Amino acid sequence: MSVVLSEHLPLLATAPDGIQKLRGLILELAVRGKLVPQDPNDEPASELLKGIAQERARLEAEGVCKKSKATPLLGADEQPFALPGGWEWSRLGQLSMLVTDGTHHTPTYLPSGVPFISVKDIDGLTVSFANCRYISEAEHQQINQRCNPERGDILLCRIGTLGRPTVVDTDRPFSLFVSVGLIKLPKSIELSRYLHLVLSSPCLASQYEQIKAGGSHTNKLNLGDIPALCVPLPPLAEQSRIVAKVDELMSLCDRLEAEQTDAEAAHAKLVETLLGTLTQSTDAAELAANWQRLAEHFDTIFTTESSLEALKQTVLQLAVMGKLVPQDPNDEPASELLKRIAKERARLEAEGISRKSEPAPPVSKDDRPFDVPSGWQWRRLDELLVISGGVTLGRRLAGRELISRPYLRVANVQRGYLLLDHMKLIEIPAQELDRYRLQGGDLLITEGGDWDKVGRTAIWRNEIEECLHQNHVFRARPLSEDWNCRWTEMYLNASPARTYFAASSKQTTNLASINMTQLKACPFPVPPLAEQSRIVAKVDELMVLCDRLQADLAESHTRQARLSATLIESALQAT
């Protein structure tokens, strides 16, 4: 490996995606002839090409393989980069006996039989039969007439994930689906291991990108384009040295990766333990002391995105549990706020503005996720806010006077903020505008989505005039003018509420959702109003600190990435 690369290996390994980039660099140096020294006594690659051509001609003459179209030679202007002496630029078709793919027809699958391999069964290292499908022997023999993979051949993913070459490492017969390309190599010469690393290299990855067809969901390599791929070919003896050196360096990368994984796990455990000392604090005074001890080492503890996210969630958890700021016995107790809310609800129901609701069951001790400080109260969310659904899409509205307005979807509502760059319009009857129109201070709560994102909550601050909300986004409107919406948003996005939503929601493999009843029943802690304001102010102060740490971390990663890119470029240019 080059001196430039060797000197800065630790830095490259710790840069963002450093080990992955290091693996790519090793392969790139290998195929450029910069990983091992050349030996002028090696038989040149030109002789190797002659031997491969002779074997192909013999097999074609014997009828063992079908005569293939002549692969055009690589012109000087088509060569991606200069090669060392003794090397040759070749096309993949010149190095192979045949380039084909699997059957283009879906066979009849059986519980057992001959393995039928698709892209999901090859991972770049081995052909896996663990979860493959099976076909009959007769169907296998029919497919085998045009596509018969054998040990030492190379499989190439040509649909979906492009590339991911895999050397056939088994004598077990199997058939291939159309998504897998087959590169049959000469049997008299060992080319598979070197070609495998070439086909895995950034040099070939860029060629896959250049020739790929289809869109982002249908990427494919046309079979006719694969033989034209440009391959840097060293002498056969040097190929062996290159493969041995790549194996050695990839083993080093494996060790670095394992050490990095162990270090990350240890760091995550350290962060979890230290943050645990904060959440286990009995009061604000003890928390302040624990926080101060932690703050002295922030720069060395919170060095990853995950640790900073954990810090943010800990701040929220401390806040909603009443441990972030001290209680003040002179504060008006929460019970007085609750009386005003109950009085306002009764007025709205008496005037017919709000529908009369069933009395909510008290929050039992078993329903409370934690004990609250003196002066706080537990209530159901439905007792504190007017919760309603939004506009249902796809209704039949023929014959009614319609108006068009922007509306919020689940994607617009994130945890603590709104994404309003891409808004859609919906038509509703004009008389429904007041019913669904958002007001400043409304809380927007998502019904469902990914299982860990149910109940995302954000505040509406009149960002758009006359905006509505879809029925998959609940609206919670305060019953009291002095209600602190930020406190509500904070609690519903914090760990205790998220745990409640996760336990209450209807979940499938990847999705989850809550209904109106479950949302209304959510236990909710109510601190005195003055304390709510102090908590919100403290959280905002600490979140600014977290944001600053995240910005510093991002800047550090950017510097590392730039430096590693410079070092990689220097390594590639070194002679």
mmCIF file of C-alpha atoms in Angstrom, residues 145-359:
data_model
loop_
_atom_site.group_PDB
_atom_site.id
_atom_site.type_symbol
_atom_site.label_atom_id
_atom_site.label_comp_id
_atom_site.label_asym_id
_atom_site.label_seq_id
_atom_site.Cartn_x
_atom_site.Cartn_y
_atom_site.Cartn_z
ATOM 1 C CA GLN A 145 -28.861 -25.558 -22.035
ATOM 2 C CA ARG A 146 -28.202 -21.797 -22.265
ATOM 3 C CA CYS A 147 -27.074 -20.989 -18.740
ATOM 4 C CA ASN A 148 -25.087 -23.566 -16.759
ATOM 5 C CA PRO A 149 -23.180 -22.001 -13.844
ATOM 6 C CA GLU A 150 -20.120 -23.976 -12.718
ATOM 7 C CA ARG A 151 -17.490 -23.576 -10.021
ATOM 8 C CA GLY A 152 -15.212 -20.652 -10.827
ATOM 9 C CA ASP A 153 -17.753 -18.770 -12.952
ATOM 10 C CA ILE A 154 -18.930 -15.329 -11.800
ATOM 11 C CA LEU A 155 -22.521 -14.253 -11.145
ATOM 12 C CA LEU A 156 -23.415 -10.579 -11.574
ATOM 13 C CA CYS A 157 -26.565 -8.840 -10.359
ATOM 14 C CA ARG A 158 -28.005 -7.082 -13.390
ATOM 15 C CA ILE A 159 -31.449 -6.015 -12.137
ATOM 16 C CA GLY A 160 -32.055 -3.947 -8.987
ATOM 17 C CA THR A 161 -28.758 -3.955 -7.129
ATOM 18 C CA LEU A 162 -26.167 -3.617 -9.874
ATOM 19 C CA GLY A 163 -22.898 -5.544 -9.764
ATOM 20 C CA ARG A 164 -22.310 -7.417 -6.505
ATOM 21 C CA PRO A 165 -20.220 -10.090 -8.296
ATOM 22 C CA THR A 166 -20.107 -13.499 -6.673
ATOM 23 C CA VAL A 167 -17.778 -16.366 -7.578
ATOM 24 C CA VAL A 168 -19.574 -19.695 -7.881
ATOM 25 C CA ASP A 169 -18.059 -21.624 -4.975
ATOM 26 C CA THR A 170 -20.054 -24.855 -5.174
ATOM 27 C CA ASP A 171 -20.385 -27.947 -7.360
ATOM 28 C CA ARG A 172 -24.089 -28.238 -6.511
ATOM 29 C CA PRO A 173 -26.196 -27.797 -9.676
ATOM 30 C CA PHE A 174 -28.537 -24.787 -9.732
ATOM 31 C CA SER A 175 -30.403 -22.600 -12.197
ATOM 32 C CA LEU A 176 -30.533 -18.828 -12.503
ATOM 33 C CA PHE A 177 -33.287 -16.261 -12.899
ATOM 34 C CA VAL A 178 -33.037 -13.429 -15.439
ATOM 35 C CA SER A 179 -31.927 -10.951 -12.767
ATOM 36 C CA VAL A 180 -28.541 -12.707 -12.518
ATOM 37 C CA GLY A 181 -25.892 -12.524 -15.225
ATOM 38 C CA LEU A 182 -23.463 -15.414 -15.736
ATOM 39 C CA ILE A 183 -19.832 -14.822 -16.776
ATOM 40 C CA LYS A 184 -18.290 -18.143 -17.790
ATOM 41 C CA LEU A 185 -14.523 -18.073 -17.439
ATOM 42 C CA PRO A 186 -11.807 -20.272 -18.977
ATOM 43 C CA LYS A 187 -11.116 -23.408 -16.957
ATOM 44 C CA SER A 188 -7.433 -23.700 -17.842
ATOM 45 C CA ILE A 189 -6.558 -20.337 -16.246
ATOM 46 C CA GLU A 190 -7.493 -19.043 -12.778
ATOM 47 C CA LEU A 191 -9.093 -15.639 -13.400
ATOM 48 C CA SER A 192 -12.074 -15.693 -11.072
ATOM 49 C CA ARG A 193 -10.560 -14.216 -7.923
ATOM 50 C CA TYR A 194 -8.902 -11.265 -9.670
ATOM 51 C CA LEU A 195 -11.964 -10.606 -11.858
ATOM 52 C CA HIS A 196 -14.147 -10.741 -8.749
ATOM 53 C CA LEU A 197 -12.220 -7.896 -7.131
ATOM 54 C CA VAL A 198 -12.180 -5.909 -10.405
ATOM 55 C CA LEU A 199 -15.946 -6.278 -10.791
ATOM 56 C CA SER A 200 -16.311 -5.174 -7.138
ATOM 57 C CA SER A 201 -14.103 -2.098 -7.552
ATOM 58 C CA PRO A 202 -15.113 1.572 -7.894
ATOM 59 C CA CYS A 203 -13.659 1.438 -11.421
ATOM 60 C CA LEU A 204 -16.390 -0.995 -12.507
ATOM 61 C CA ALA A 205 -19.067 0.527 -10.264
ATOM 62 C CA SER A 206 -18.747 3.779 -12.233
ATOM 63 C CA GLN A 207 -19.129 1.815 -15.467
ATOM 64 C CA TYR A 208 -22.305 0.142 -14.171
ATOM 65 C CA GLU A 209 -23.693 3.624 -13.516
ATOM 66 C CA GLN A 210 -22.785 4.776 -17.025
ATOM 67 C CA ILE A 211 -24.462 1.892 -18.843
ATOM 68 C CA LYS A 212 -27.407 1.179 -16.542
ATOM 69 C CA ALA A 213 -30.882 1.404 -18.034
ATOM 70 C CA GLY A 214 -34.221 2.209 -16.451
ATOM 71 C CA GLY A 215 -35.226 4.455 -13.576
ATOM 72 C CA SER A 216 -34.425 4.407 -9.876
ATOM 73 C CA HIS A 217 -36.797 1.465 -9.263
ATOM 74 C CA THR A 218 -35.917 -0.543 -12.371
ATOM 75 C CA ASN A 219 -32.131 -0.189 -12.655
ATOM 76 C CA LYS A 220 -30.665 -2.898 -14.832
ATOM 77 C CA LEU A 221 -27.614 -3.800 -16.864
ATOM 78 C CA ASN A 222 -28.590 -4.827 -20.362
ATOM 79 C CA LEU A 223 -27.035 -8.187 -21.144
ATOM 80 C CA GLY A 224 -25.515 -6.888 -24.381
ATOM 81 C CA ASP A 225 -23.609 -4.136 -22.520
ATOM 82 C CA ILE A 226 -21.878 -6.401 -20.005
ATOM 83 C CA PRO A 227 -19.229 -7.890 -22.387
ATOM 84 C CA ALA A 228 -18.110 -4.332 -23.269
ATOM 85 C CA LEU A 229 -17.112 -3.486 -19.670
ATOM 86 C CA CYS A 230 -13.484 -2.301 -19.505
ATOM 87 C CA VAL A 231 -11.194 -4.450 -17.351
ATOM 88 C CA PRO A 232 -7.566 -3.593 -16.399
ATOM 89 C CA LEU A 233 -5.677 -6.869 -16.780
ATOM 90 C CA PRO A 234 -2.299 -7.523 -15.093
ATOM 91 C CA PRO A 235 0.025 -10.477 -15.812
ATOM 92 C CA LEU A 236 -1.302 -13.709 -14.316
ATOM 93 C CA ALA A 237 1.490 -13.896 -11.714
ATOM 94 C CA GLU A 238 0.769 -10.340 -10.558
ATOM 95 C CA GLN A 239 -2.933 -11.164 -10.291
ATOM 96 C CA SER A 240 -2.057 -13.735 -7.628
ATOM 97 C CA ARG A 241 0.016 -11.202 -5.718
ATOM 98 C CA ILE A 242 -2.759 -8.608 -5.950
ATOM 99 C CA VAL A 243 -5.408 -11.048 -4.713
ATOM 100 C CA ALA A 244 -3.203 -12.070 -1.763
ATOM 101 C CA LYS A 245 -2.542 -8.426 -0.811
ATOM 102 C CA VAL A 246 -6.223 -7.496 -1.121
ATOM 103 C CA ASP A 247 -7.165 -10.436 1.115
ATOM 104 C CA GLU A 248 -4.592 -9.295 3.670
ATOM 105 C CA LEU A 249 -5.837 -5.693 3.656
ATOM 106 C CA MET A 250 -9.515 -6.663 3.721
ATOM 107 C CA SER A 251 -8.782 -8.767 6.807
ATOM 108 C CA LEU A 252 -7.249 -5.650 8.348
ATOM 109 C CA CYS A 253 -10.427 -3.728 7.479
ATOM 110 C CA ASP A 254 -12.478 -6.502 9.105
ATOM 111 C CA ARG A 255 -10.442 -6.131 12.305
ATOM 112 C CA LEU A 256 -10.760 -2.333 12.235
ATOM 113 C CA GLU A 257 -14.499 -2.677 11.697
ATOM 114 C CA ALA A 258 -14.851 -5.112 14.597
ATOM 115 C CA GLU A 259 -12.810 -2.828 16.866
ATOM 116 C CA GLN A 260 -14.898 0.150 15.769
ATOM 117 C CA THR A 261 -18.120 -1.767 16.449
ATOM 118 C CA ASP A 262 -16.861 -2.736 19.908
ATOM 119 C CA ALA A 263 -15.831 0.867 20.589
ATOM 120 C CA GLU A 264 -19.214 2.181 19.441
ATOM 121 C CA ALA A 265 -21.041 -0.339 21.624
ATOM 122 C CA ALA A 266 -18.891 0.596 24.621
ATOM 123 C CA HIS A 267 -19.463 4.301 23.940
ATOM 124 C CA ALA A 268 -23.231 3.786 23.648
ATOM 125 C CA LYS A 269 -23.226 1.920 26.979
ATOM 126 C CA LEU A 270 -21.208 4.715 28.595
ATOM 127 C CA VAL A 271 -23.638 7.356 27.312
ATOM 128 C CA GLU A 272 -26.615 5.307 28.500
ATOM 129 C CA THR A 273 -25.100 4.907 31.968
ATOM 130 C CA LEU A 274 -24.155 8.571 32.350
ATOM 131 C CA LEU A 275 -27.533 9.788 31.129
ATOM 132 C CA GLY A 276 -29.111 7.313 33.548
ATOM 133 C CA THR A 277 -27.543 9.233 36.433
ATOM 134 C CA LEU A 278 -29.566 12.236 35.288
ATOM 135 C CA THR A 279 -32.939 10.490 35.020
ATOM 136 C CA GLN A 280 -32.354 8.787 38.393
ATOM 137 C CA SER A 281 -31.816 12.121 40.152
ATOM 138 C CA THR A 282 -34.348 12.543 42.932
ATOM 139 C CA ASP A 283 -34.783 16.304 42.620
ATOM 140 C CA ALA A 284 -33.623 19.377 40.706
ATOM 141 C CA ALA A 285 -30.706 20.001 43.070
ATOM 142 C CA GLU A 286 -29.267 16.514 42.610
ATOM 143 C CA LEU A 287 -29.880 16.770 38.882
ATOM 144 C CA ALA A 288 -27.985 20.084 38.730
ATOM 145 C CA ALA A 289 -24.978 18.488 40.426
ATOM 146 C CA ASN A 290 -25.041 15.436 38.128
ATOM 147 C CA TRP A 291 -25.504 17.644 35.096
ATOM 148 C CA GLN A 292 -22.513 19.809 36.038
ATOM 149 C CA ARG A 293 -20.254 16.784 36.340
ATOM 150 C CA LEU A 294 -21.436 15.584 32.930
ATOM 151 C CA ALA A 295 -21.165 19.016 31.299
ATOM 152 C CA GLU A 296 -17.448 19.169 32.075
ATOM 153 C CA HIS A 297 -16.903 16.255 29.676
ATOM 154 C CA PHE A 298 -19.497 17.000 26.971
ATOM 155 C CA ASP A 299 -16.882 17.264 24.212
ATOM 156 C CA THR A 300 -15.534 13.787 24.897
ATOM 157 C CA ILE A 301 -18.827 12.026 25.690
ATOM 158 C CA PHE A 302 -21.265 13.303 23.080
ATOM 159 C CA THR A 303 -19.266 12.649 19.929
ATOM 160 C CA THR A 304 -21.859 10.858 17.767
ATOM 161 C CA GLU A 305 -25.280 11.674 16.340
ATOM 162 C CA SER A 306 -26.851 8.841 18.343
ATOM 163 C CA SER A 307 -25.376 10.084 21.638
ATOM 164 C CA LEU A 308 -26.647 13.625 20.976
ATOM 165 C CA GLU A 309 -30.121 12.289 20.139
ATOM 166 C CA ALA A 310 -30.006 10.311 23.392
ATOM 167 C CA LEU A 311 -29.070 13.520 25.220
ATOM 168 C CA LYS A 312 -32.029 15.359 23.675
ATOM 169 C CA GLN A 313 -34.443 12.609 24.653
ATOM 170 C CA THR A 314 -33.021 12.591 28.187
ATOM 171 C CA VAL A 315 -33.555 16.353 28.465
ATOM 172 C CA LEU A 316 -37.183 15.879 27.389
ATOM 173 C CA GLN A 317 -37.694 13.016 29.809
ATOM 174 C CA LEU A 318 -36.252 15.020 32.707
ATOM 175 C CA ALA A 319 -38.436 17.963 31.730
ATOM 176 C CA VAL A 320 -41.728 16.091 31.634
ATOM 177 C CA MET A 321 -40.944 14.280 34.901
ATOM 178 C CA GLY A 322 -40.487 17.590 36.722
ATOM 179 C CA LYS A 323 -36.762 17.112 37.384
ATOM 180 C CA LEU A 324 -35.330 19.807 35.166
ATOM 181 C CA VAL A 325 -36.259 22.881 37.188
ATOM 182 C CA PRO A 326 -37.056 23.272 40.906
ATOM 183 C CA GLN A 327 -40.658 23.506 42.096
ATOM 184 C CA ASP A 328 -41.864 26.793 43.611
ATOM 185 C CA PRO A 329 -44.426 26.455 46.422
ATOM 186 C CA ASN A 330 -45.711 29.927 45.530
ATOM 187 C CA ASP A 331 -46.885 28.773 42.090
ATOM 188 C CA GLU A 332 -50.621 28.549 41.540
ATOM 189 C CA PRO A 333 -51.290 24.777 41.759
ATOM 190 C CA ALA A 334 -52.349 22.867 38.675
ATOM 191 C CA SER A 335 -55.718 22.208 40.281
ATOM 192 C CA GLU A 336 -56.717 25.855 39.687
ATOM 193 C CA LEU A 337 -55.842 25.611 35.988
ATOM 194 C CA LEU A 338 -57.865 22.401 35.768
ATOM 195 C CA LYS A 339 -60.895 24.145 37.308
ATOM 196 C CA ARG A 340 -60.779 26.850 34.612
ATOM 197 C CA ILE A 341 -60.485 24.221 31.882
ATOM 198 C CA ALA A 342 -63.459 22.260 33.265
ATOM 199 C CA LYS A 343 -65.531 25.452 33.471
ATOM 200 C CA GLU A 344 -64.729 26.369 29.852
ATOM 201 C CA ARG A 345 -65.597 22.864 28.646
ATOM 202 C CA ALA A 346 -68.927 23.029 30.438
ATOM 203 C CA ARG A 347 -69.680 26.410 28.811
ATOM 204 C CA LEU A 348 -68.875 25.160 25.313
ATOM 205 C CA GLU A 349 -71.040 22.089 25.822
ATOM 206 C CA ALA A 350 -73.936 24.155 27.245
ATOM 207 C CA GLU A 351 -73.812 26.504 24.236
ATOM 208 C CA GLY A 352 -73.669 23.577 21.806
ATOM 209 C CA ILE A 353 -70.284 24.615 20.462
ATOM 210 C CA SER A 354 -68.724 21.387 21.657
ATOM 211 C CA ARG A 355 -70.360 17.971 21.893
ATOM 212 C CA LYS A 356 -70.844 16.673 25.431
ATOM 213 C CA SER A 357 -68.259 14.012 26.187
ATOM 214 C CA GLU A 358 -68.379 11.056 28.533
ATOM 215 C CA PRO A 359 -66.525 11.603 31.835
#
